[in-house]
Amino acid sequence: MAPDVIVIPHVIVSVDSNPGELYRRMREIAVEYAKRMDWGWEKEA
């Protein structure tokens, strides 16, 4: 969907063993997605 659409997934995950690892992996994906977005404020006139 990047660079023009922001997607906000609704995910329900049961993590019994290592919730910190799931957070780190999901954050990695979110950071990469944000880098690909066209936020609109970087364009020159």
PDB file of C-alpha atoms in Angstrom:
ATOM      1  CA  MET A   1       0.000   0.000   0.000  1.00  0.00           C
ATOM      2  CA  ALA A   2       2.912   2.393   0.532  1.00  0.00           C
ATOM      3  CA  PRO A   3       3.664   5.108  -0.537  1.00  0.00           C
ATOM      4  CA  ASP A   4       0.119   6.483  -0.815  1.00  0.00           C
ATOM      5  CA  VAL A   5      -2.030   4.577   1.669  1.00  0.00           C
ATOM      6  CA  ILE A   6      -1.660   4.157   5.406  1.00  0.00           C
ATOM      7  CA  VAL A   7      -2.855   0.744   6.556  1.00  0.00           C
ATOM      8  CA  ILE A   8      -3.701   0.191  10.195  1.00  0.00           C
ATOM      9  CA  PRO A   9      -4.155  -3.516  10.754  1.00  0.00           C
ATOM     10  CA  HIS A  10      -6.288  -4.803  13.579  1.00  0.00           C
ATOM     11  CA  VAL A  11      -4.488  -7.849  14.898  1.00  0.00           C
ATOM     12  CA  ILE A  12      -5.256  -9.992  17.912  1.00  0.00           C
ATOM     13  CA  VAL A  13      -2.352 -12.207  18.850  1.00  0.00           C
ATOM     14  CA  SER A  14      -1.927 -14.465  21.835  1.00  0.00           C
ATOM     15  CA  VAL A  15       1.718 -14.438  22.820  1.00  0.00           C
ATOM     16  CA  ASP A  16       2.521 -16.606  25.776  1.00  0.00           C
ATOM     17  CA  SER A  17       6.236 -17.095  25.442  1.00  0.00           C
ATOM     18  CA  ASN A  18       7.914 -13.846  24.373  1.00  0.00           C
ATOM     19  CA  PRO A  19       5.755 -10.740  23.806  1.00  0.00           C
ATOM     20  CA  GLY A  20       8.854  -8.516  23.583  1.00  0.00           C
ATOM     21  CA  GLU A  21      10.078 -10.388  20.513  1.00  0.00           C
ATOM     22  CA  LEU A  22       6.727  -9.949  18.756  1.00  0.00           C
ATOM     23  CA  TYR A  23       6.839  -6.216  19.532  1.00  0.00           C
ATOM     24  CA  ARG A  24      10.371  -5.863  18.119  1.00  0.00           C
ATOM     25  CA  ARG A  25       9.469  -7.704  14.913  1.00  0.00           C
ATOM     26  CA  MET A  26       6.266  -5.719  14.373  1.00  0.00           C
ATOM     27  CA  ARG A  27       8.063  -2.432  15.073  1.00  0.00           C
ATOM     28  CA  GLU A  28      10.714  -3.315  12.482  1.00  0.00           C
ATOM     29  CA  ILE A  29       7.972  -3.736   9.887  1.00  0.00           C
ATOM     30  CA  ALA A  30       6.261  -0.489  10.924  1.00  0.00           C
ATOM     31  CA  VAL A  31       9.501   1.515  10.673  1.00  0.00           C
ATOM     32  CA  GLU A  32      10.213   0.135   7.192  1.00  0.00           C
ATOM     33  CA  TYR A  33       6.654   0.895   6.085  1.00  0.00           C
ATOM     34  CA  ALA A  34       6.915   4.470   7.395  1.00  0.00           C
ATOM     35  CA  LYS A  35      10.144   5.000   5.443  1.00  0.00           C
ATOM     36  CA  ARG A  36       8.322   4.090   2.222  1.00  0.00           C
ATOM     37  CA  MET A  37       5.370   6.431   2.805  1.00  0.00           C
ATOM     38  CA  ASP A  38       4.936   9.634   0.833  1.00  0.00           C
ATOM     39  CA  TRP A  39       4.090  11.959   3.718  1.00  0.00           C
ATOM     40  CA  GLY A  40       3.699  14.969   1.423  1.00  0.00           C
ATOM     41  CA  TRP A  41       5.813  17.458   3.335  1.00  0.00           C
ATOM     42  CA  GLU A  42       9.080  16.649   1.581  1.00  0.00           C
ATOM     43  CA  LYS A  43       7.993  17.876  -1.867  1.00  0.00           C
ATOM     44  CA  GLU A  44       9.523  21.041  -3.239  1.00  0.00           C
ATOM     45  CA  ALA A  45       7.337  23.702  -4.847  1.00  0.00           C
TER      46      ALA A  45
END
